[in-house]
mmCIF file of C-alpha atoms in Angstrom:
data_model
loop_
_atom_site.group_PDB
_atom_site.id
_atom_site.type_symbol
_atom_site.label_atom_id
_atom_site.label_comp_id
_atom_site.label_asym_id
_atom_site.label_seq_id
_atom_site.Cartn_x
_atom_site.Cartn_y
_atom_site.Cartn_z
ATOM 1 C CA UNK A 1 56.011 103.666 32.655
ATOM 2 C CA UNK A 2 58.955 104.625 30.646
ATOM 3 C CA UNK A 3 61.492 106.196 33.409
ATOM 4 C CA UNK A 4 64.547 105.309 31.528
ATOM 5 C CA UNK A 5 63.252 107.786 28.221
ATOM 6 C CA UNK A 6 65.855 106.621 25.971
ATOM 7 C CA UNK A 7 67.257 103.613 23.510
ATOM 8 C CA UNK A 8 66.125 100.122 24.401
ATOM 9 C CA UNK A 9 68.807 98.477 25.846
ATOM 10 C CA UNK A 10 71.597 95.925 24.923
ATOM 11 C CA UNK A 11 71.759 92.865 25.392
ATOM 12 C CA UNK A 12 75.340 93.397 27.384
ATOM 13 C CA UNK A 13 73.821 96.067 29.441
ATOM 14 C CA UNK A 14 70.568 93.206 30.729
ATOM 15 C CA UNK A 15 73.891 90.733 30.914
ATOM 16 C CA UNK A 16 75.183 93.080 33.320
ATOM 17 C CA UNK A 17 72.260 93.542 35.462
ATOM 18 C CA UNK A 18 71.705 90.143 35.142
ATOM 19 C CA UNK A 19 75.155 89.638 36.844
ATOM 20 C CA UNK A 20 74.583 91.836 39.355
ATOM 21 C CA UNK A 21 71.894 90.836 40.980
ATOM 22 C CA UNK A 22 73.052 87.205 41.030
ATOM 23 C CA UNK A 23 76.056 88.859 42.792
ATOM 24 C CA UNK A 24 73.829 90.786 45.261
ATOM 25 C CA UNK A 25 71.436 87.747 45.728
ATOM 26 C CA UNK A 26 74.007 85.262 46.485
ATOM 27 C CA UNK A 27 76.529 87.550 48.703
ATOM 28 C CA UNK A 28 73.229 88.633 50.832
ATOM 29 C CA UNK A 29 72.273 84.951 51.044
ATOM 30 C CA UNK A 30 75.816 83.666 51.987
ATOM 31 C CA UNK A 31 75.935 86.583 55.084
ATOM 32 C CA UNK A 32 72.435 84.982 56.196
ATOM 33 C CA UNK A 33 74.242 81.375 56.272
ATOM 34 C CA UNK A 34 71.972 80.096 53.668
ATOM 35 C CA UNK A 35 73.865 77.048 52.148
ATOM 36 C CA UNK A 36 74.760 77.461 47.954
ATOM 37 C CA UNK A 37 72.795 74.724 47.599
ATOM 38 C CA UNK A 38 69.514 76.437 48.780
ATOM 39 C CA UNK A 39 69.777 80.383 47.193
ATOM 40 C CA UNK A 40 67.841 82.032 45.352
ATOM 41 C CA UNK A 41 68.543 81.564 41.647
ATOM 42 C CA UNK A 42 68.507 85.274 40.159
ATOM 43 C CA UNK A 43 67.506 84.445 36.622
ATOM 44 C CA UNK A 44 64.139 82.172 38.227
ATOM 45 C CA UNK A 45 62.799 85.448 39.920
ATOM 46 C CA UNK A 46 63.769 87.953 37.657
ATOM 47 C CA UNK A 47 62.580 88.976 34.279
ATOM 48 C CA UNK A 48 64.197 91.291 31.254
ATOM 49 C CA UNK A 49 61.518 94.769 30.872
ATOM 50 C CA UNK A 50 61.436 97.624 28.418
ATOM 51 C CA UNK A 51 63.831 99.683 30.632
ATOM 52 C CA UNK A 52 65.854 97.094 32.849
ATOM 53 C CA UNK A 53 65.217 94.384 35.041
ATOM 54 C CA UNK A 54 62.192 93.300 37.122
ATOM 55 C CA UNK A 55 61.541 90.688 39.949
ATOM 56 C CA UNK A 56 59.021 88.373 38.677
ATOM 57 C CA UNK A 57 58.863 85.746 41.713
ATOM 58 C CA UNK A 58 54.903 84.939 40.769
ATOM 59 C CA UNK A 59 54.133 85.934 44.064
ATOM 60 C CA UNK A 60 55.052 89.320 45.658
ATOM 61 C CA UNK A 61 57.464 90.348 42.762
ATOM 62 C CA UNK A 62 60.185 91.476 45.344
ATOM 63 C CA UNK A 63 63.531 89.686 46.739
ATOM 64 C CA UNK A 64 63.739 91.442 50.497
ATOM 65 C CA UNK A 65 67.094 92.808 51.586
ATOM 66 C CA UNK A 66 66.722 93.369 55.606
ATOM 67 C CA UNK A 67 63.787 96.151 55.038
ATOM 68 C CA UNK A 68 64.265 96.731 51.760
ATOM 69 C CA UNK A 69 61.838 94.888 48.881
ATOM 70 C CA UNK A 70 63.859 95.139 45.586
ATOM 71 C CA UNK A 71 61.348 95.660 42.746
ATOM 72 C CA UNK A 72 63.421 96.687 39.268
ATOM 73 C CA UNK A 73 66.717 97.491 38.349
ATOM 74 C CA UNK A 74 66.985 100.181 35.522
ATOM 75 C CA UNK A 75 69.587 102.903 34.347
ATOM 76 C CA UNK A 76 69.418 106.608 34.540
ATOM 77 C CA UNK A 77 71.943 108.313 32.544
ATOM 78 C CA UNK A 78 75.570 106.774 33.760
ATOM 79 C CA UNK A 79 73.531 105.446 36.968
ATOM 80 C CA UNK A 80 72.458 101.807 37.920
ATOM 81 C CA UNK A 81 69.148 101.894 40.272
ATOM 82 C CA UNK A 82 67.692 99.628 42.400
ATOM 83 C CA UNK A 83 64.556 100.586 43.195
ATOM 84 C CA UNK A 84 61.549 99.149 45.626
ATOM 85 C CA UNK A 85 60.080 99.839 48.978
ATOM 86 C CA UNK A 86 61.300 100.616 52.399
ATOM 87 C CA UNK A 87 58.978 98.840 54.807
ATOM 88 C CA UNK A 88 59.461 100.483 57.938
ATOM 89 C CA UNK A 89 56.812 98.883 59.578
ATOM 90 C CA UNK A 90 54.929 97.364 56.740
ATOM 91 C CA UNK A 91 54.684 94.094 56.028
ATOM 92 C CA UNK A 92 55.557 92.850 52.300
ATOM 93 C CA UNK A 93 52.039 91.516 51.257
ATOM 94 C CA UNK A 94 51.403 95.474 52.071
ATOM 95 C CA UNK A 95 54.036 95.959 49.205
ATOM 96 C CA UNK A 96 51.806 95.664 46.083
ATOM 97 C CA UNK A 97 52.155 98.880 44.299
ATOM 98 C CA UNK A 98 53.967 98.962 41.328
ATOM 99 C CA UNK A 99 55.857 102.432 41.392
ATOM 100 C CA UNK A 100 58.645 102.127 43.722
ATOM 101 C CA UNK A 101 58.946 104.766 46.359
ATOM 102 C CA UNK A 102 62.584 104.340 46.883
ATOM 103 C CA UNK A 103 65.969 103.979 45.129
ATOM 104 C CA UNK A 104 69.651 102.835 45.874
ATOM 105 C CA UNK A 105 72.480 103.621 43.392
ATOM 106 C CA UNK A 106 74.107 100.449 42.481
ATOM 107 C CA UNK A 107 76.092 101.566 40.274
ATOM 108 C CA UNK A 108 79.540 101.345 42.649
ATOM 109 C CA UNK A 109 78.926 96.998 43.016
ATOM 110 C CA UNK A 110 78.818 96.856 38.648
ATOM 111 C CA UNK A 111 82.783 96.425 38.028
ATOM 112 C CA UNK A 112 82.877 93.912 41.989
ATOM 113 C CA UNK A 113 83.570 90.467 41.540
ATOM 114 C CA UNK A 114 82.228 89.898 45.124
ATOM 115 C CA UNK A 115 79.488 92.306 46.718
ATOM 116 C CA UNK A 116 80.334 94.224 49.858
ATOM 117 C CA UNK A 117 77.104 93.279 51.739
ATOM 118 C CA UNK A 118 78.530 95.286 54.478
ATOM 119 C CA UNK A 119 78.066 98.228 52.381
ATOM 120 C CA UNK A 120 75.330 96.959 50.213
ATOM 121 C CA UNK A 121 73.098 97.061 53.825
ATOM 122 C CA UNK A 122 74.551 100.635 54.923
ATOM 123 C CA UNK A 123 73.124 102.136 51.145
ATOM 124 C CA UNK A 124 69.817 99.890 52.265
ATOM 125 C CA UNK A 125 69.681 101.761 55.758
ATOM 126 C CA UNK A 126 70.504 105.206 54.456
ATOM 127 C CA UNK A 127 67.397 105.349 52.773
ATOM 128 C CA UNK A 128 65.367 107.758 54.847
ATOM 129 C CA UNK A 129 67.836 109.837 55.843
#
């Protein structure tokens, strides 16, 4: 599935998804009270594709924010998306298919030393609305 429909990307442009979702994964983490020691490293569930980034856990694919399943990272145009799958009232094993049915913009947490989760979860909630 080529959504992205334009030049492979660079290697700084994976570096800075890469960064990001370290970022995201340990800010969410540190708001649950999950010691450093314990987090999820980013770059041991995640995996470069033909168009951005992917989860690639080996079991579900999918790093959950609250009841949001991240899937893929990828650009569109100047925009950074996180896409996956709202679960309102699914479960995540009922999570399997591949085409995400939702997206966030990211695009605001790129240039953020530090990720607002704060805001990170109101972008998460707004999704069906």
């Amino acid at each position: 599935m080529n959504i992205n429909k334009r030049k492979p990307l660079t290697s700084l442009e994976y570096a800075g998804m890469e960064s990001l979702l370290d970022r995201i994964i340990n800010a969410y983490e540190e708001y649950q009270g999950i010691p450093e020691y314990d987090r999820t490293p980013a770059k041991e569930v995640s995996r470069r594709a033909e168009n951005g980034m992917e989860i690639f856990d080996g079991e579900y694919n999918c790093y959950r924010i609250e009841d949001f399943l991240v899937k893929c990272f990828f650009p569109i145009g100047d925009t950074l998306v996180m896409a996956g799958h709202r679960l309102t009232g699914r479960e995540k094993e009922e999570c399997f298919d591949p085409v995400p049915d939702a997206m966030i913009d990211v695009t605001e947490f790129l240039d953020e030393t530090y990720i607002d989760v704060d805001r990170l979860l109101e972008k998460v909630s707004q999704i069906d609305k």
